[in-house]
Amino acid sequence: MRSLADRPVNPRVGETVSHESAALHVRGTALYTDDLVFRGARVLHLWPVQAPHAHARVTAVRTAPALTVPGVVRVLTADDVPGTNDAGTKHDEPLFPDEVMYYGHAVCWVLGETLEAARLGAEAVEVEYEPLPSLLTLTEAIAAESFQGNQPTVARGDAAAALASAPHRFTGEFEMGGQEHFYLETHASLAHVDESGQVFVQSSTQHPSETQEIVAHVLGLDAHDVTVQCLRMGGGFGGKEMQPHGLAAAAALGAVLTGRPVRMRLNRTQDMTMTGKRHPFHATWEVGFDDDGHLLGLRATITSDGGWSLDLSEPVLARALCHIDNAYFIPDVEVHGRIAKTHKTSQTAFRGFGGPQGMLVIEDILGRCAPALGIDPAELRRRNLYRPGQATHYGQPVRHAERLADVWDQVVARSDLDARREQVAAFNASHEHLKRGIAITPVKFGISFNFTAFNQAGALVHVYKDGSVLINHGGTEMGQGLHTKMRQVAATALGLPLGRVRLAPTRTDKVPNTSATAASSGADLNGGAVKDACDQIRERLADVAARKLNVHPDDVRFVDGRVTGIGFHDQDLSFEEVVSAAYSQRVPLFAAGYYRTEGIHWDASRMQGEPFKYFSFGAAVSEVEVDGFTGAYRFLRTDIVHDVGDSLSPLIDLGQIEGGFVQGAGWLTLEELRWDTSDGEHRGRLATQAASTYKLPSFSEMPEELNVHLYERATESGVVYGSKAVGEPPLMLAFSVREALRAAAAAFGPEGTVVELASPATPEAVFWALDAARSVAPEARSRTGAGASGSDAGLPSADDGEAGAAASAAAARGTAHVDGRRPERVART
């Protein structure tokens, strides 16, 4: 038996192949959930009745007026639910609420013969509300102590003592925005009931098994009475991990009550106003360095905006706490986490799942503290990278830590960083109103689900008598190329050309109890399961072939559709011949595969353990150019070296790295969610609810030059064919863009200027940062020559008094304080 990471001769994995549906995408013939509507007859359409309040009690719902609208068939309300009126796994998300918790909350749903009839019917429904006080911002929620869920702490050593003795100590505050998923395909479901009462739901979902569970829960059915299929998705990014369930349940309820197929598809405005986003975060922090710039201690409190319900906020927060170190060793750490409850959409999973938010905290700290320490930001980062033998603050050894430095050095060489820094300095010296910045940042991202039980997968592989192969697995395809990789894994394991392997849509009646396609684990988990099933079949076929070739079964080899024995190259059999012989001998030609990630464990109560199978590493160098009059900028160039182990599919991985990087740059520089926070009648309304008001990265936001290199000699043991995950880690490579913008803004001020940069770093935010830098006179730098000083931000921790006293002592020693508030509100000396 080969190990999971070993590759046979002439493997199909590692080959550059196109996406398995690429031709269908280009021709426009690839079907998505809503395309299936037109293949059925008498389909009804759903339309939500959305509340115009951020927080209100529903005092009356009158559906009769809607029933007079031509084409309206029925209005779904809580009274129609035969099971449990709840669409969440935490039992805090009523499908039909009697208390509105955010502006746009669906109170009930109208079924119509046409979409227009359903829309008009929804307008006719009369709902009475009693408005209630609402909390919309993180600062409002923190002040009101409005929290939900667990409040975990991750700690190592004695952070207070480390900070008290640190030669250089800084405190600050930082808030980062959320992000809209903006998948091309909005949420969609199509439900019908067959003659036996089986409920069949086509859903654009990353987690079919959980969609099945919630639909059954609402309908009062057993799981075996509900089948969920996901053909493919037009994007997911985490937004379809939890949020499709209630929408699918509403469609299924309509189908059960009317006996007709029911379609639910949100338009773009509904999707943006009704579904969750990336969690915004607020952080207060205190950090200490030695005289050489090495991190000594970190104490912080990070608060996520969970919205109105828990959803996945607890595991998102846990991952943020685990990734607050990014790629840097911090000896003494104490980080507190909490989830704010606000009257907004329930924020949910998004590519990176809290990791980007945690990592951005330490990257912002280093970017702001470097000039205060008088150390180049790149050098400060390089000095603090993890080294072999070191472990994270939650107790996991950083295996292959030497790769971090190697990846860093490779991207420095490939980007010609040293020479370009001189060019940037020369450019800035000769341009008064136009400045460039260049920066390098690393990535260390843990791969596996935080919740250990989710790290398992199943697969079903069929070999037919003609030698063709059909595979089913529990992962979903959202454009990321998972199905392509699974075909390559199966073809490699069975020694077949890729064209002999086909993949079936993901269905809960083929592979049950699956985990979500999330946490960058789709290829690891499902690839392990597919390989296990194929290995079982290949071993059976090897016994059959061994008898025909007169060799030992261990010496049988399957290569390119031919079966031969070691040392017997003059005789071979076709794969089809062996399969036919196996069928005649009553050897089973199908197998159920299973995989569970080994070597991981996690104690959520102590926030200690080894929750990740491995870490993915990467580094990026980015260069930008900023206009001093407007804050507008150009992305000039980005160079990336990223670790994907032994790539299963290089072209797919390249696309994932490029796409993840650009999506990260969008979150950090362009995409700004804004709600109406006034006390007017539209308080709580999402103002950025369309592409016209929500800025998305496009071709014009791509770096003018983008170079991506896959890190070589990076085999990862214990993972399918030595590969590594690629979905989420590349998003954090975009930190380099944000730090380059910081460097460019600083170039408008005197050397050593501390730049506080809002997130997202929109042109407006960059302008305020560079304007603040321009206002810093050389003599205003701190007495130590470290940087500008601001007012004390404080830390909301259990020992505020000690923290304040220590901060005063640090100030007395001449250390600088870095305040993370918006530039226009920072007190300056």
PDB file of C-alpha atoms in Angstrom, residues 367 371 377 428 435-437 626 739-757 766 769-774 776:
ATOM      1  CA  GLY A 367       3.476  48.387   9.710  1.00  0.00           C
ATOM      2  CA  PRO A 371       9.035  53.522  11.729  1.00  0.00           C
ATOM      3  CA  PRO A 377       9.183  47.310   7.851  1.00  0.00           C
ATOM      4  CA  ASN A 428       9.789  59.739  -4.750  1.00  0.00           C
ATOM      5  CA  LYS A 435       4.732  58.809  -4.543  1.00  0.00           C
ATOM      6  CA  ARG A 436       5.388  55.121  -4.824  1.00  0.00           C
ATOM      7  CA  GLY A 437       5.535  52.481  -2.150  1.00  0.00           C
ATOM      8  CA  VAL A 626      -0.370  57.202  -5.093  1.00  0.00           C
ATOM      9  CA  GLU A 739       1.507  47.927   3.279  1.00  0.00           C
ATOM     10  CA  ALA A 740       2.751  49.372  -0.015  1.00  0.00           C
ATOM     11  CA  LEU A 741      -0.008  51.994   0.215  1.00  0.00           C
ATOM     12  CA  ARG A 742       1.133  52.764   3.751  1.00  0.00           C
ATOM     13  CA  ALA A 743       4.703  53.198   2.504  1.00  0.00           C
ATOM     14  CA  ALA A 744       3.570  55.497  -0.313  1.00  0.00           C
ATOM     15  CA  ALA A 745       1.506  57.602   2.090  1.00  0.00           C
ATOM     16  CA  ALA A 746       4.472  57.846   4.463  1.00  0.00           C
ATOM     17  CA  ALA A 747       6.644  59.086   1.600  1.00  0.00           C
ATOM     18  CA  PHE A 748       4.614  62.340   1.631  1.00  0.00           C
ATOM     19  CA  GLY A 749       5.942  63.056   5.122  1.00  0.00           C
ATOM     20  CA  PRO A 750       9.366  63.168   6.751  1.00  0.00           C
ATOM     21  CA  GLU A 751      11.372  59.978   7.120  1.00  0.00           C
ATOM     22  CA  GLY A 752      10.124  57.805   9.958  1.00  0.00           C
ATOM     23  CA  THR A 753       6.536  59.040   9.805  1.00  0.00           C
ATOM     24  CA  VAL A 754       4.040  56.680  11.437  1.00  0.00           C
ATOM     25  CA  VAL A 755       1.088  56.155   9.109  1.00  0.00           C
ATOM     26  CA  GLU A 756      -2.314  55.053  10.382  1.00  0.00           C
ATOM     27  CA  LEU A 757      -4.299  53.580   7.526  1.00  0.00           C
ATOM     28  CA  VAL A 766      -5.278  56.903   1.622  1.00  0.00           C
ATOM     29  CA  ALA A 769      -3.336  59.138   5.636  1.00  0.00           C
ATOM     30  CA  LEU A 770      -0.991  60.930   3.257  1.00  0.00           C
ATOM     31  CA  ASP A 771      -2.449  64.304   4.236  1.00  0.00           C
ATOM     32  CA  ALA A 772      -1.708  63.491   7.871  1.00  0.00           C
ATOM     33  CA  ALA A 773       1.815  62.454   6.881  1.00  0.00           C
ATOM     34  CA  ARG A 774       2.328  65.751   5.049  1.00  0.00           C
ATOM     35  CA  VAL A 776       3.967  66.030  10.320  1.00  0.00           C
TER      36      VAL A 776
END
